[in-house]
PDB file of N, CA and C in Angstrom:
ATOM      1  N   MET A 297      16.838  11.117  -7.393  1.00  0.00           N
ATOM      2  CA  MET A 297      15.144  11.433  -7.652  1.00  0.00           C
ATOM      3  C   MET A 297      14.239  10.760  -6.987  1.00  0.00           C
ATOM      4  N   THR A 298      13.002  11.287  -6.489  1.00  0.00           N
ATOM      5  CA  THR A 298      12.119  10.551  -5.611  1.00  0.00           C
ATOM      6  C   THR A 298      11.530   9.375  -6.491  1.00  0.00           C
ATOM      7  N   TYR A 299      11.591   8.334  -5.505  1.00  0.00           N
ATOM      8  CA  TYR A 299      10.945   6.912  -6.024  1.00  0.00           C
ATOM      9  C   TYR A 299       9.701   6.691  -5.202  1.00  0.00           C
ATOM     10  N   VAL A 300       8.531   5.894  -5.923  1.00  0.00           N
ATOM     11  CA  VAL A 300       7.329   5.697  -5.050  1.00  0.00           C
ATOM     12  C   VAL A 300       7.042   4.168  -5.470  1.00  0.00           C
ATOM     13  N   ASP A 301       6.785   3.503  -4.525  1.00  0.00           N
ATOM     14  CA  ASP A 301       6.132   2.248  -4.358  1.00  0.00           C
ATOM     15  C   ASP A 301       4.382   2.383  -4.340  1.00  0.00           C
ATOM     16  N   GLY A 302       3.770   2.025  -5.198  1.00  0.00           N
ATOM     17  CA  GLY A 302       2.487   1.907  -5.114  1.00  0.00           C
ATOM     18  C   GLY A 302       1.722   0.763  -4.978  1.00  0.00           C
ATOM     19  N   PHE A 303       0.604   0.655  -4.111  1.00  0.00           N
ATOM     20  CA  PHE A 303      -0.358  -0.269  -3.717  1.00  0.00           C
ATOM     21  C   PHE A 303      -1.742  -0.340  -3.962  1.00  0.00           C
ATOM     22  N   VAL A 304      -2.329  -1.131  -4.310  1.00  0.00           N
ATOM     23  CA  VAL A 304      -3.792  -1.494  -4.110  1.00  0.00           C
ATOM     24  C   VAL A 304      -4.126  -2.770  -3.668  1.00  0.00           C
ATOM     25  N   ALA A 305      -5.053  -2.768  -2.747  1.00  0.00           N
ATOM     26  CA  ALA A 305      -5.406  -3.817  -2.118  1.00  0.00           C
ATOM     27  C   ALA A 305      -7.132  -3.889  -1.667  1.00  0.00           C
ATOM     28  N   ALA A 306      -7.524  -4.939  -1.350  1.00  0.00           N
ATOM     29  CA  ALA A 306      -9.057  -4.984  -1.276  1.00  0.00           C
ATOM     30  C   ALA A 306      -9.021  -5.493   0.161  1.00  0.00           C
ATOM     31  N   VAL A 307      -9.681  -4.678   1.105  1.00  0.00           N
ATOM     32  CA  VAL A 307      -9.744  -4.794   2.539  1.00  0.00           C
ATOM     33  C   VAL A 307     -11.249  -4.869   3.134  1.00  0.00           C
ATOM     34  N   PRO A 308     -11.678  -6.061   3.914  1.00  0.00           N
ATOM     35  CA  PRO A 308     -12.846  -5.908   4.235  1.00  0.00           C
ATOM     36  C   PRO A 308     -13.357  -4.777   4.889  1.00  0.00           C
ATOM     37  N   LYS A 309     -14.641  -4.389   4.765  1.00  0.00           N
ATOM     38  CA  LYS A 309     -15.116  -3.017   5.358  1.00  0.00           C
ATOM     39  C   LYS A 309     -15.126  -2.953   6.841  1.00  0.00           C
ATOM     40  N   ALA A 310     -15.226  -4.669   7.493  1.00  0.00           N
ATOM     41  CA  ALA A 310     -15.342  -4.705   8.802  1.00  0.00           C
ATOM     42  C   ALA A 310     -14.037  -4.500   9.359  1.00  0.00           C
ATOM     43  N   ASN A 311     -12.929  -4.472   8.520  1.00  0.00           N
ATOM     44  CA  ASN A 311     -11.594  -4.654   9.020  1.00  0.00           C
ATOM     45  C   ASN A 311     -10.775  -3.054   8.904  1.00  0.00           C
ATOM     46  N   LYS A 312     -11.859  -2.244   8.928  1.00  0.00           N
ATOM     47  CA  LYS A 312     -11.159  -0.736   8.562  1.00  0.00           C
ATOM     48  C   LYS A 312     -10.480  -0.265   9.530  1.00  0.00           C
ATOM     49  N   GLU A 313     -10.830  -0.415  10.908  1.00  0.00           N
ATOM     50  CA  GLU A 313      -9.958  -0.193  12.253  1.00  0.00           C
ATOM     51  C   GLU A 313      -8.743  -0.922  12.171  1.00  0.00           C
ATOM     52  N   LYS A 314      -8.730  -2.103  11.974  1.00  0.00           N
ATOM     53  CA  LYS A 314      -7.632  -3.064  12.247  1.00  0.00           C
ATOM     54  C   LYS A 314      -6.649  -2.394  10.944  1.00  0.00           C
ATOM     55  N   TYR A 315      -7.192  -2.337   9.802  1.00  0.00           N
ATOM     56  CA  TYR A 315      -6.515  -1.725   8.725  1.00  0.00           C
ATOM     57  C   TYR A 315      -5.435  -0.569   9.122  1.00  0.00           C
ATOM     58  N   ILE A 316      -6.552   0.436   9.800  1.00  0.00           N
ATOM     59  CA  ILE A 316      -5.699   1.582  10.100  1.00  0.00           C
ATOM     60  C   ILE A 316      -4.427   1.454  10.933  1.00  0.00           C
ATOM     61  N   ALA A 317      -4.667   0.628  12.131  1.00  0.00           N
ATOM     62  CA  ALA A 317      -3.544   0.298  13.100  1.00  0.00           C
ATOM     63  C   ALA A 317      -2.459  -0.205  12.440  1.00  0.00           C
ATOM     64  N   HIS A 318      -2.868  -1.229  11.420  1.00  0.00           N
ATOM     65  CA  HIS A 318      -1.830  -1.987  10.546  1.00  0.00           C
ATOM     66  C   HIS A 318      -0.754  -0.872  10.037  1.00  0.00           C
ATOM     67  N   ALA A 319      -1.725  -0.043   9.227  1.00  0.00           N
ATOM     68  CA  ALA A 319      -0.973   0.917   8.413  1.00  0.00           C
ATOM     69  C   ALA A 319       0.156   1.863   9.234  1.00  0.00           C
ATOM     70  N   LYS A 320      -0.633   2.238  10.420  1.00  0.00           N
ATOM     71  CA  LYS A 320      -0.113   3.216  11.347  1.00  0.00           C
ATOM     72  C   LYS A 320       1.182   2.496  11.757  1.00  0.00           C
ATOM     73  N   ALA A 321       1.275   1.474  12.088  1.00  0.00           N
ATOM     74  CA  ALA A 321       2.421   0.589  12.573  1.00  0.00           C
ATOM     75  C   ALA A 321       3.513   0.217  11.379  1.00  0.00           C
ATOM     76  N   ALA A 322       3.306  -0.081  10.253  1.00  0.00           N
ATOM     77  CA  ALA A 322       3.925  -0.077   9.350  1.00  0.00           C
ATOM     78  C   ALA A 322       4.582   1.323   8.707  1.00  0.00           C
ATOM     79  N   ALA A 323       3.779   2.191   8.592  1.00  0.00           N
ATOM     80  CA  ALA A 323       4.494   3.325   8.669  1.00  0.00           C
ATOM     81  C   ALA A 323       5.628   4.168   9.456  1.00  0.00           C
ATOM     82  N   VAL A 324       5.593   3.709  10.609  1.00  0.00           N
ATOM     83  CA  VAL A 324       6.450   3.996  11.648  1.00  0.00           C
ATOM     84  C   VAL A 324       7.747   3.497  11.237  1.00  0.00           C
ATOM     85  N   LEU A 325       7.565   2.176  10.874  1.00  0.00           N
ATOM     86  CA  LEU A 325       8.814   1.053  10.549  1.00  0.00           C
ATOM     87  C   LEU A 325       9.474   1.791   8.891  1.00  0.00           C
ATOM     88  N   PHE A 326       8.677   1.964   8.245  1.00  0.00           N
ATOM     89  CA  PHE A 326       9.073   2.526   6.668  1.00  0.00           C
ATOM     90  C   PHE A 326       9.755   4.100   6.946  1.00  0.00           C
ATOM     91  N   LYS A 327       9.196   4.802   7.728  1.00  0.00           N
ATOM     92  CA  LYS A 327       9.757   5.961   8.248  1.00  0.00           C
ATOM     93  C   LYS A 327      11.093   5.915   8.907  1.00  0.00           C
ATOM     94  N   GLN A 328      11.103   5.246   9.792  1.00  0.00           N
ATOM     95  CA  GLN A 328      12.496   4.847  10.358  1.00  0.00           C
ATOM     96  C   GLN A 328      13.618   4.438   9.508  1.00  0.00           C
ATOM     97  N   TRP A 329      13.268   3.530   8.501  1.00  0.00           N
ATOM     98  CA  TRP A 329      14.078   3.010   7.547  1.00  0.00           C
ATOM     99  C   TRP A 329      14.490   4.082   6.493  1.00  0.00           C
ATOM    100  N   GLY A 330      13.714   4.933   6.226  1.00  0.00           N
ATOM    101  CA  GLY A 330      14.105   6.005   4.997  1.00  0.00           C
ATOM    102  C   GLY A 330      13.131   6.425   4.353  1.00  0.00           C
ATOM    103  N   ALA A 331      11.761   5.849   4.376  1.00  0.00           N
ATOM    104  CA  ALA A 331      10.806   6.728   3.446  1.00  0.00           C
ATOM    105  C   ALA A 331      10.245   7.973   4.108  1.00  0.00           C
ATOM    106  N   THR A 332      10.174   8.817   3.055  1.00  0.00           N
ATOM    107  CA  THR A 332       9.786  10.230   3.365  1.00  0.00           C
ATOM    108  C   THR A 332       8.382  10.634   3.549  1.00  0.00           C
ATOM    109  N   ARG A 333       7.549   9.634   3.103  1.00  0.00           N
ATOM    110  CA  ARG A 333       5.963   9.672   3.240  1.00  0.00           C
ATOM    111  C   ARG A 333       5.716   8.415   2.986  1.00  0.00           C
ATOM    112  N   VAL A 334       4.496   8.217   3.729  1.00  0.00           N
ATOM    113  CA  VAL A 334       3.792   6.815   3.641  1.00  0.00           C
ATOM    114  C   VAL A 334       2.012   7.573   3.552  1.00  0.00           C
ATOM    115  N   THR A 335       1.523   6.841   2.720  1.00  0.00           N
ATOM    116  CA  THR A 335       0.093   7.747   2.368  1.00  0.00           C
ATOM    117  C   THR A 335      -0.971   6.516   2.117  1.00  0.00           C
ATOM    118  N   GLU A 336      -1.810   6.368   2.904  1.00  0.00           N
ATOM    119  CA  GLU A 336      -2.933   5.191   2.806  1.00  0.00           C
ATOM    120  C   GLU A 336      -4.590   6.077   2.543  1.00  0.00           C
ATOM    121  N   ASN A 337      -5.129   5.345   1.742  1.00  0.00           N
ATOM    122  CA  ASN A 337      -6.331   5.950   0.968  1.00  0.00           C
ATOM    123  C   ASN A 337      -7.580   4.923   1.162  1.00  0.00           C
ATOM    124  N   TRP A 338      -8.434   5.215   2.104  1.00  0.00           N
ATOM    125  CA  TRP A 338      -9.770   4.023   1.757  1.00  0.00           C
ATOM    126  C   TRP A 338     -10.452   4.670   0.573  1.00  0.00           C
ATOM    127  N   GLY A 339     -10.769   3.576  -0.145  1.00  0.00           N
ATOM    128  CA  GLY A 339     -11.734   3.865  -1.432  1.00  0.00           C
ATOM    129  C   GLY A 339     -13.135   4.635  -0.954  1.00  0.00           C
ATOM    130  N   ASP A 340     -13.490   5.656  -1.651  1.00  0.00           N
ATOM    131  CA  ASP A 340     -14.536   6.285  -1.219  1.00  0.00           C
ATOM    132  C   ASP A 340     -15.446   6.822  -2.582  1.00  0.00           C
ATOM    133  N   ASP A 341     -15.043   7.091  -3.670  1.00  0.00           N
ATOM    134  CA  ASP A 341     -15.618   7.162  -4.895  1.00  0.00           C
ATOM    135  C   ASP A 341     -14.830   6.274  -6.044  1.00  0.00           C
ATOM    136  N   VAL A 342     -14.884   4.978  -5.865  1.00  0.00           N
ATOM    137  CA  VAL A 342     -14.331   4.097  -7.042  1.00  0.00           C
ATOM    138  C   VAL A 342     -15.184   3.562  -7.803  1.00  0.00           C
ATOM    139  N   PRO A 343     -15.313   3.969  -9.091  1.00  0.00           N
ATOM    140  CA  PRO A 343     -16.073   3.576 -10.245  1.00  0.00           C
ATOM    141  C   PRO A 343     -16.035   2.228 -10.494  1.00  0.00           C
ATOM    142  N   LYS A 344     -17.070   1.369 -11.199  1.00  0.00           N
ATOM    143  CA  LYS A 344     -16.948   0.156 -11.486  1.00  0.00           C
ATOM    144  C   LYS A 344     -16.681   0.589 -13.023  1.00  0.00           C
ATOM    145  N   GLY A 345     -15.591  -0.093 -13.452  1.00  0.00           N
ATOM    146  CA  GLY A 345     -15.641   0.019 -15.044  1.00  0.00           C
ATOM    147  C   GLY A 345     -16.366  -1.246 -15.801  1.00  0.00           C
ATOM    148  N   GLU A 346     -16.422  -0.734 -17.123  1.00  0.00           N
ATOM    149  CA  GLU A 346     -16.729  -1.599 -18.120  1.00  0.00           C
ATOM    150  C   GLU A 346     -16.144  -2.757 -18.574  1.00  0.00           C
ATOM    151  N   LEU A 347     -14.797  -2.523 -18.655  1.00  0.00           N
ATOM    152  CA  LEU A 347     -13.792  -3.649 -19.007  1.00  0.00           C
ATOM    153  C   LEU A 347     -12.712  -3.847 -17.746  1.00  0.00           C
ATOM    154  N   ASN A 348     -12.204  -2.989 -17.039  1.00  0.00           N
ATOM    155  CA  ASN A 348     -11.510  -3.121 -15.957  1.00  0.00           C
ATOM    156  C   ASN A 348     -11.634  -2.105 -14.837  1.00  0.00           C
ATOM    157  N   ASP A 349     -11.054  -2.486 -13.612  1.00  0.00           N
ATOM    158  CA  ASP A 349     -11.337  -1.181 -12.633  1.00  0.00           C
ATOM    159  C   ASP A 349     -10.585  -1.624 -11.400  1.00  0.00           C
ATOM    160  N   PHE A 350     -10.408  -0.999 -10.478  1.00  0.00           N
ATOM    161  CA  PHE A 350      -9.828  -1.130  -9.288  1.00  0.00           C
ATOM    162  C   PHE A 350     -10.228  -2.687  -8.723  1.00  0.00           C
ATOM    163  N   TYR A 351     -11.472  -2.731  -8.559  1.00  0.00           N
ATOM    164  CA  TYR A 351     -12.033  -3.964  -7.999  1.00  0.00           C
ATOM    165  C   TYR A 351     -11.639  -5.024  -8.619  1.00  0.00           C
ATOM    166  N   THR A 352     -11.376  -5.130 -10.068  1.00  0.00           N
ATOM    167  CA  THR A 352     -10.979  -6.394 -10.587  1.00  0.00           C
ATOM    168  C   THR A 352      -9.370  -6.510 -10.632  1.00  0.00           C
ATOM    169  N   ALA A 353      -8.802  -5.492 -10.487  1.00  0.00           N
ATOM    170  CA  ALA A 353      -7.461  -5.416 -10.285  1.00  0.00           C
ATOM    171  C   ALA A 353      -7.089  -6.462  -9.108  1.00  0.00           C
ATOM    172  N   VAL A 354      -7.860  -6.285  -7.866  1.00  0.00           N
ATOM    173  CA  VAL A 354      -7.521  -7.171  -6.797  1.00  0.00           C
ATOM    174  C   VAL A 354      -8.552  -7.916  -6.378  1.00  0.00           C
ATOM    175  N   HIS A 355      -9.617  -8.351  -7.476  1.00  0.00           N
ATOM    176  CA  HIS A 355     -10.462  -9.286  -7.053  1.00  0.00           C
ATOM    177  C   HIS A 355     -11.417  -9.321  -5.604  1.00  0.00           C
ATOM    178  N   ALA A 356     -11.852  -7.851  -5.551  1.00  0.00           N
ATOM    179  CA  ALA A 356     -12.497  -7.396  -4.558  1.00  0.00           C
ATOM    180  C   ALA A 356     -13.836  -8.019  -4.503  1.00  0.00           C
ATOM    181  N   LYS A 357     -14.387  -8.433  -3.336  1.00  0.00           N
ATOM    182  CA  LYS A 357     -15.456  -8.997  -2.762  1.00  0.00           C
ATOM    183  C   LYS A 357     -16.106  -7.813  -2.551  1.00  0.00           C
ATOM    184  N   ASP A 358     -17.647  -8.217  -2.411  1.00  0.00           N
ATOM    185  CA  ASP A 358     -18.849  -7.351  -2.139  1.00  0.00           C
ATOM    186  C   ASP A 358     -18.746  -6.394  -0.873  1.00  0.00           C
ATOM    187  N   ASP A 359     -18.000  -7.397   0.091  1.00  0.00           N
ATOM    188  CA  ASP A 359     -17.903  -6.811   1.477  1.00  0.00           C
ATOM    189  C   ASP A 359     -16.462  -5.996   1.419  1.00  0.00           C
ATOM    190  N   GLU A 360     -15.700  -5.690   0.623  1.00  0.00           N
ATOM    191  CA  GLU A 360     -14.473  -5.156   0.564  1.00  0.00           C
ATOM    192  C   GLU A 360     -14.634  -3.820  -0.049  1.00  0.00           C
ATOM    193  N   VAL A 361     -13.523  -3.122   0.449  1.00  0.00           N
ATOM    194  CA  VAL A 361     -13.205  -1.670  -0.027  1.00  0.00           C
ATOM    195  C   VAL A 361     -11.817  -1.561  -0.624  1.00  0.00           C
ATOM    196  N   VAL A 362     -11.395  -0.883  -1.639  1.00  0.00           N
ATOM    197  CA  VAL A 362     -10.418  -0.808  -2.371  1.00  0.00           C
ATOM    198  C   VAL A 362      -9.494   0.291  -1.721  1.00  0.00           C
ATOM    199  N   VAL A 363      -8.454  -0.154  -1.365  1.00  0.00           N
ATOM    200  CA  VAL A 363      -7.414   0.876  -0.571  1.00  0.00           C
ATOM    201  C   VAL A 363      -6.177   1.265  -1.639  1.00  0.00           C
ATOM    202  N   PHE A 364      -5.821   2.430  -1.798  1.00  0.00           N
ATOM    203  CA  PHE A 364      -4.875   2.937  -2.654  1.00  0.00           C
ATOM    204  C   PHE A 364      -3.783   3.321  -1.780  1.00  0.00           C
ATOM    205  N   SER A 365      -2.577   3.154  -1.749  1.00  0.00           N
ATOM    206  CA  SER A 365      -1.453   3.602  -1.219  1.00  0.00           C
ATOM    207  C   SER A 365      -0.320   3.888  -1.936  1.00  0.00           C
ATOM    208  N   TRP A 366       0.511   4.481  -1.222  1.00  0.00           N
ATOM    209  CA  TRP A 366       1.966   4.609  -1.687  1.00  0.00           C
ATOM    210  C   TRP A 366       2.822   5.003  -0.665  1.00  0.00           C
ATOM    211  N   ILE A 367       4.115   4.716  -0.823  1.00  0.00           N
ATOM    212  CA  ILE A 367       5.291   5.262  -0.188  1.00  0.00           C
ATOM    213  C   ILE A 367       6.368   5.926  -0.742  1.00  0.00           C
ATOM    214  N   GLU A 368       6.613   7.272  -0.598  1.00  0.00           N
ATOM    215  CA  GLU A 368       7.747   7.777  -1.339  1.00  0.00           C
ATOM    216  C   GLU A 368       9.267   7.620  -0.667  1.00  0.00           C
ATOM    217  N   TYR A 369       9.909   7.589  -1.365  1.00  0.00           N
ATOM    218  CA  TYR A 369      11.612   7.675  -0.986  1.00  0.00           C
ATOM    219  C   TYR A 369      12.073   8.508  -1.527  1.00  0.00           C
ATOM    220  N   PRO A 370      13.280   9.026  -1.028  1.00  0.00           N
ATOM    221  CA  PRO A 370      14.157  10.045  -1.598  1.00  0.00           C
ATOM    222  C   PRO A 370      14.660   9.334  -3.112  1.00  0.00           C
ATOM    223  N   ASP A 371      15.218   8.075  -3.304  1.00  0.00           N
ATOM    224  CA  ASP A 371      15.689   7.716  -4.134  1.00  0.00           C
ATOM    225  C   ASP A 371      15.265   6.074  -4.228  1.00  0.00           C
ATOM    226  N   LYS A 372      15.676   5.301  -5.316  1.00  0.00           N
ATOM    227  CA  LYS A 372      15.580   3.879  -5.603  1.00  0.00           C
ATOM    228  C   LYS A 372      16.475   3.353  -4.557  1.00  0.00           C
ATOM    229  N   ALA A 373      17.676   3.550  -4.384  1.00  0.00           N
ATOM    230  CA  ALA A 373      18.500   2.850  -3.627  1.00  0.00           C
ATOM    231  C   ALA A 373      18.010   2.869  -1.919  1.00  0.00           C
ATOM    232  N   THR A 374      17.165   4.011  -1.496  1.00  0.00           N
ATOM    233  CA  THR A 374      16.638   3.822  -0.044  1.00  0.00           C
ATOM    234  C   THR A 374      15.608   2.709  -0.326  1.00  0.00           C
ATOM    235  N   ARG A 375      14.752   3.013  -1.091  1.00  0.00           N
ATOM    236  CA  ARG A 375      13.643   2.137  -1.400  1.00  0.00           C
ATOM    237  C   ARG A 375      13.950   0.783  -1.435  1.00  0.00           C
ATOM    238  N   ASP A 376      15.211   0.319  -2.183  1.00  0.00           N
ATOM    239  CA  ASP A 376      15.800  -1.311  -2.304  1.00  0.00           C
ATOM    240  C   ASP A 376      15.986  -1.674  -0.678  1.00  0.00           C
ATOM    241  N   ALA A 377      16.855  -0.713  -0.039  1.00  0.00           N
ATOM    242  CA  ALA A 377      17.294  -1.086   1.351  1.00  0.00           C
ATOM    243  C   ALA A 377      16.057  -1.209   2.049  1.00  0.00           C
ATOM    244  N   VAL A 378      15.150  -0.413   2.119  1.00  0.00           N
ATOM    245  CA  VAL A 378      14.272  -0.460   2.686  1.00  0.00           C
ATOM    246  C   VAL A 378      13.164  -1.820   2.457  1.00  0.00           C
ATOM    247  N   GLN A 379      13.230  -2.237   1.472  1.00  0.00           N
ATOM    248  CA  GLN A 379      12.456  -3.690   0.901  1.00  0.00           C
ATOM    249  C   GLN A 379      13.218  -4.743   1.804  1.00  0.00           C
ATOM    250  N   GLN A 380      14.869  -4.618   1.438  1.00  0.00           N
ATOM    251  CA  GLN A 380      15.577  -5.543   2.356  1.00  0.00           C
ATOM    252  C   GLN A 380      15.195  -5.782   3.860  1.00  0.00           C
ATOM    253  N   LYS A 381      14.891  -4.453   4.512  1.00  0.00           N
ATOM    254  CA  LYS A 381      14.736  -4.465   6.050  1.00  0.00           C
ATOM    255  C   LYS A 381      13.542  -4.944   6.240  1.00  0.00           C
ATOM    256  N   MET A 382      12.432  -4.654   5.450  1.00  0.00           N
ATOM    257  CA  MET A 382      11.215  -4.993   5.533  1.00  0.00           C
ATOM    258  C   MET A 382      10.852  -6.723   5.741  1.00  0.00           C
ATOM    259  N   MET A 383      11.956  -7.125   4.768  1.00  0.00           N
ATOM    260  CA  MET A 383      11.705  -8.738   4.454  1.00  0.00           C
ATOM    261  C   MET A 383      12.423  -9.567   5.616  1.00  0.00           C
ATOM    262  N   SER A 384      13.410  -9.053   6.362  1.00  0.00           N
ATOM    263  CA  SER A 384      14.204  -9.493   7.442  1.00  0.00           C
ATOM    264  C   SER A 384      13.657  -9.078   8.687  1.00  0.00           C
ATOM    265  N   ASP A 385      12.761  -7.968   8.832  1.00  0.00           N
ATOM    266  CA  ASP A 385      12.638  -7.327  10.252  1.00  0.00           C
ATOM    267  C   ASP A 385      11.416  -8.192  10.887  1.00  0.00           C
ATOM    268  N   PRO A 386      11.690  -8.860  12.068  1.00  0.00           N
ATOM    269  CA  PRO A 386      10.961  -9.721  12.996  1.00  0.00           C
ATOM    270  C   PRO A 386       9.558  -8.925  13.238  1.00  0.00           C
ATOM    271  N   GLU A 387       9.662  -7.679  13.567  1.00  0.00           N
ATOM    272  CA  GLU A 387       8.326  -6.433  13.866  1.00  0.00           C
ATOM    273  C   GLU A 387       7.404  -6.751  12.843  1.00  0.00           C
ATOM    274  N   MET A 388       8.108  -6.555  11.648  1.00  0.00           N
ATOM    275  CA  MET A 388       7.142  -6.482  10.279  1.00  0.00           C
ATOM    276  C   MET A 388       6.557  -8.063  10.108  1.00  0.00           C
ATOM    277  N   GLY A 389       7.337  -8.840  10.187  1.00  0.00           N
ATOM    278  CA  GLY A 389       6.974 -10.205  10.078  1.00  0.00           C
ATOM    279  C   GLY A 389       5.863 -10.611  11.016  1.00  0.00           C
ATOM    280  N   ALA A 390       5.988 -10.106  12.311  1.00  0.00           N
ATOM    281  CA  ALA A 390       4.825 -10.427  13.085  1.00  0.00           C
ATOM    282  C   ALA A 390       3.428  -9.687  12.906  1.00  0.00           C
ATOM    283  N   MET A 391       3.314  -8.677  12.070  1.00  0.00           N
ATOM    284  CA  MET A 391       2.215  -7.917  11.780  1.00  0.00           C
ATOM    285  C   MET A 391       0.999  -8.703  11.280  1.00  0.00           C
ATOM    286  N   GLU A 392      -0.102  -8.607  11.772  1.00  0.00           N
ATOM    287  CA  GLU A 392      -0.979  -9.473  11.171  1.00  0.00           C
ATOM    288  C   GLU A 392      -1.570  -8.535  10.090  1.00  0.00           C
ATOM    289  N   MET A 393      -1.769  -9.078   8.923  1.00  0.00           N
ATOM    290  CA  MET A 393      -2.514  -8.215   7.728  1.00  0.00           C
ATOM    291  C   MET A 393      -4.013  -8.426   7.956  1.00  0.00           C
ATOM    292  N   PRO A 394      -4.683  -7.380   8.048  1.00  0.00           N
ATOM    293  CA  PRO A 394      -6.308  -7.414   8.107  1.00  0.00           C
ATOM    294  C   PRO A 394      -6.877  -7.523   6.670  1.00  0.00           C
ATOM    295  N   PHE A 395      -6.145  -8.134   5.751  1.00  0.00           N
ATOM    296  CA  PHE A 395      -6.719  -8.216   4.136  1.00  0.00           C
ATOM    297  C   PHE A 395      -5.731  -9.404   3.672  1.00  0.00           C
ATOM    298  N   ASP A 396      -6.143  -9.623   2.504  1.00  0.00           N
ATOM    299  CA  ASP A 396      -5.715 -10.881   1.667  1.00  0.00           C
ATOM    300  C   ASP A 396      -4.493 -10.204   0.827  1.00  0.00           C
ATOM    301  N   GLY A 397      -3.461 -10.341   1.476  1.00  0.00           N
ATOM    302  CA  GLY A 397      -2.186  -9.907   0.753  1.00  0.00           C
ATOM    303  C   GLY A 397      -1.720 -10.547  -0.746  1.00  0.00           C
ATOM    304  N   LYS A 398      -2.383 -11.615  -0.902  1.00  0.00           N
ATOM    305  CA  LYS A 398      -2.158 -12.324  -2.227  1.00  0.00           C
ATOM    306  C   LYS A 398      -2.933 -11.681  -3.467  1.00  0.00           C
ATOM    307  N   ARG A 399      -4.050 -10.728  -2.892  1.00  0.00           N
ATOM    308  CA  ARG A 399      -4.506 -10.220  -4.137  1.00  0.00           C
ATOM    309  C   ARG A 399      -3.941  -8.339  -4.080  1.00  0.00           C
ATOM    310  N   MET A 400      -3.412  -8.270  -3.247  1.00  0.00           N
ATOM    311  CA  MET A 400      -2.663  -7.033  -3.522  1.00  0.00           C
ATOM    312  C   MET A 400      -1.742  -6.569  -4.579  1.00  0.00           C
ATOM    313  N   ILE A 401      -1.787  -5.572  -5.518  1.00  0.00           N
ATOM    314  CA  ILE A 401      -0.970  -5.388  -6.316  1.00  0.00           C
ATOM    315  C   ILE A 401      -0.096  -4.237  -6.100  1.00  0.00           C
ATOM    316  N   PHE A 402       1.263  -4.288  -6.279  1.00  0.00           N
ATOM    317  CA  PHE A 402       2.099  -3.281  -6.048  1.00  0.00           C
ATOM    318  C   PHE A 402       3.189  -3.421  -6.965  1.00  0.00           C
ATOM    319  N   ALA A 403       3.883  -2.054  -7.185  1.00  0.00           N
ATOM    320  CA  ALA A 403       4.902  -1.802  -8.139  1.00  0.00           C
ATOM    321  C   ALA A 403       5.590  -0.557  -7.733  1.00  0.00           C
ATOM    322  N   GLY A 404       7.055  -0.379  -8.271  1.00  0.00           N
ATOM    323  CA  GLY A 404       7.915   0.765  -8.051  1.00  0.00           C
ATOM    324  C   GLY A 404       7.656   1.434  -9.130  1.00  0.00           C
ATOM    325  N   PHE A 405       7.947   3.152  -8.964  1.00  0.00           N
ATOM    326  CA  PHE A 405       7.974   4.109  -9.963  1.00  0.00           C
ATOM    327  C   PHE A 405       8.989   4.890  -9.704  1.00  0.00           C
ATOM    328  N   THR A 406       9.458   5.385 -10.908  1.00  0.00           N
ATOM    329  CA  THR A 406      10.295   6.779 -11.034  1.00  0.00           C
ATOM    330  C   THR A 406       9.256   7.697 -11.321  1.00  0.00           C
ATOM    331  N   ASN A 407       9.670   8.632 -10.727  1.00  0.00           N
ATOM    332  CA  ASN A 407       8.809  10.174 -10.731  1.00  0.00           C
ATOM    333  C   ASN A 407       9.029  10.877 -11.806  1.00  0.00           C
ATOM    334  N   LEU A 408       7.875  11.046 -12.659  1.00  0.00           N
ATOM    335  CA  LEU A 408       8.252  11.993 -13.878  1.00  0.00           C
ATOM    336  C   LEU A 408       7.881  13.018 -13.686  1.00  0.00           C
ATOM    337  N   LEU A 409       6.799  13.545 -12.962  1.00  0.00           N
ATOM    338  CA  LEU A 409       6.297  15.009 -12.593  1.00  0.00           C
ATOM    339  C   LEU A 409       5.724  15.149 -11.289  1.00  0.00           C
ATOM    340  N   ASP A 410       6.130  16.218 -10.494  1.00  0.00           N
ATOM    341  CA  ASP A 410       5.807  16.539  -9.333  1.00  0.00           C
ATOM    342  C   ASP A 410       5.557  18.208  -9.203  1.00  0.00           C
ATOM    343  N   VAL A 411       4.326  18.561  -9.443  1.00  0.00           N
ATOM    344  CA  VAL A 411       3.937  20.046  -9.406  1.00  0.00           C
ATOM    345  C   VAL A 411       3.196  20.307  -7.881  1.00  0.00           C
TER     346      VAL A 411
END
């Protein structure tokens, strides 16, 4: 069954092109390792909430945009194997992150519905 890793991050608006380059390079590796789909989305219509929202979840600053991304895998075992490769791959380790990774939130999800 499909397994998905989801990510939300705050990226400086000035780093949009750097983020795109970073995402493309990382996507190549994820696909080589077994991901079936890598999706990156630049915040366009992200409303501020009364109690909570995407901005507060990642402590976004005024000059940052919220990015919402996900990676799909054929199953959790493939995702777990990719996670191991990602942590030990020198090419991945050498990539410059054009955002503050400490404020990124991420989690793994089992698919319930896909229509």
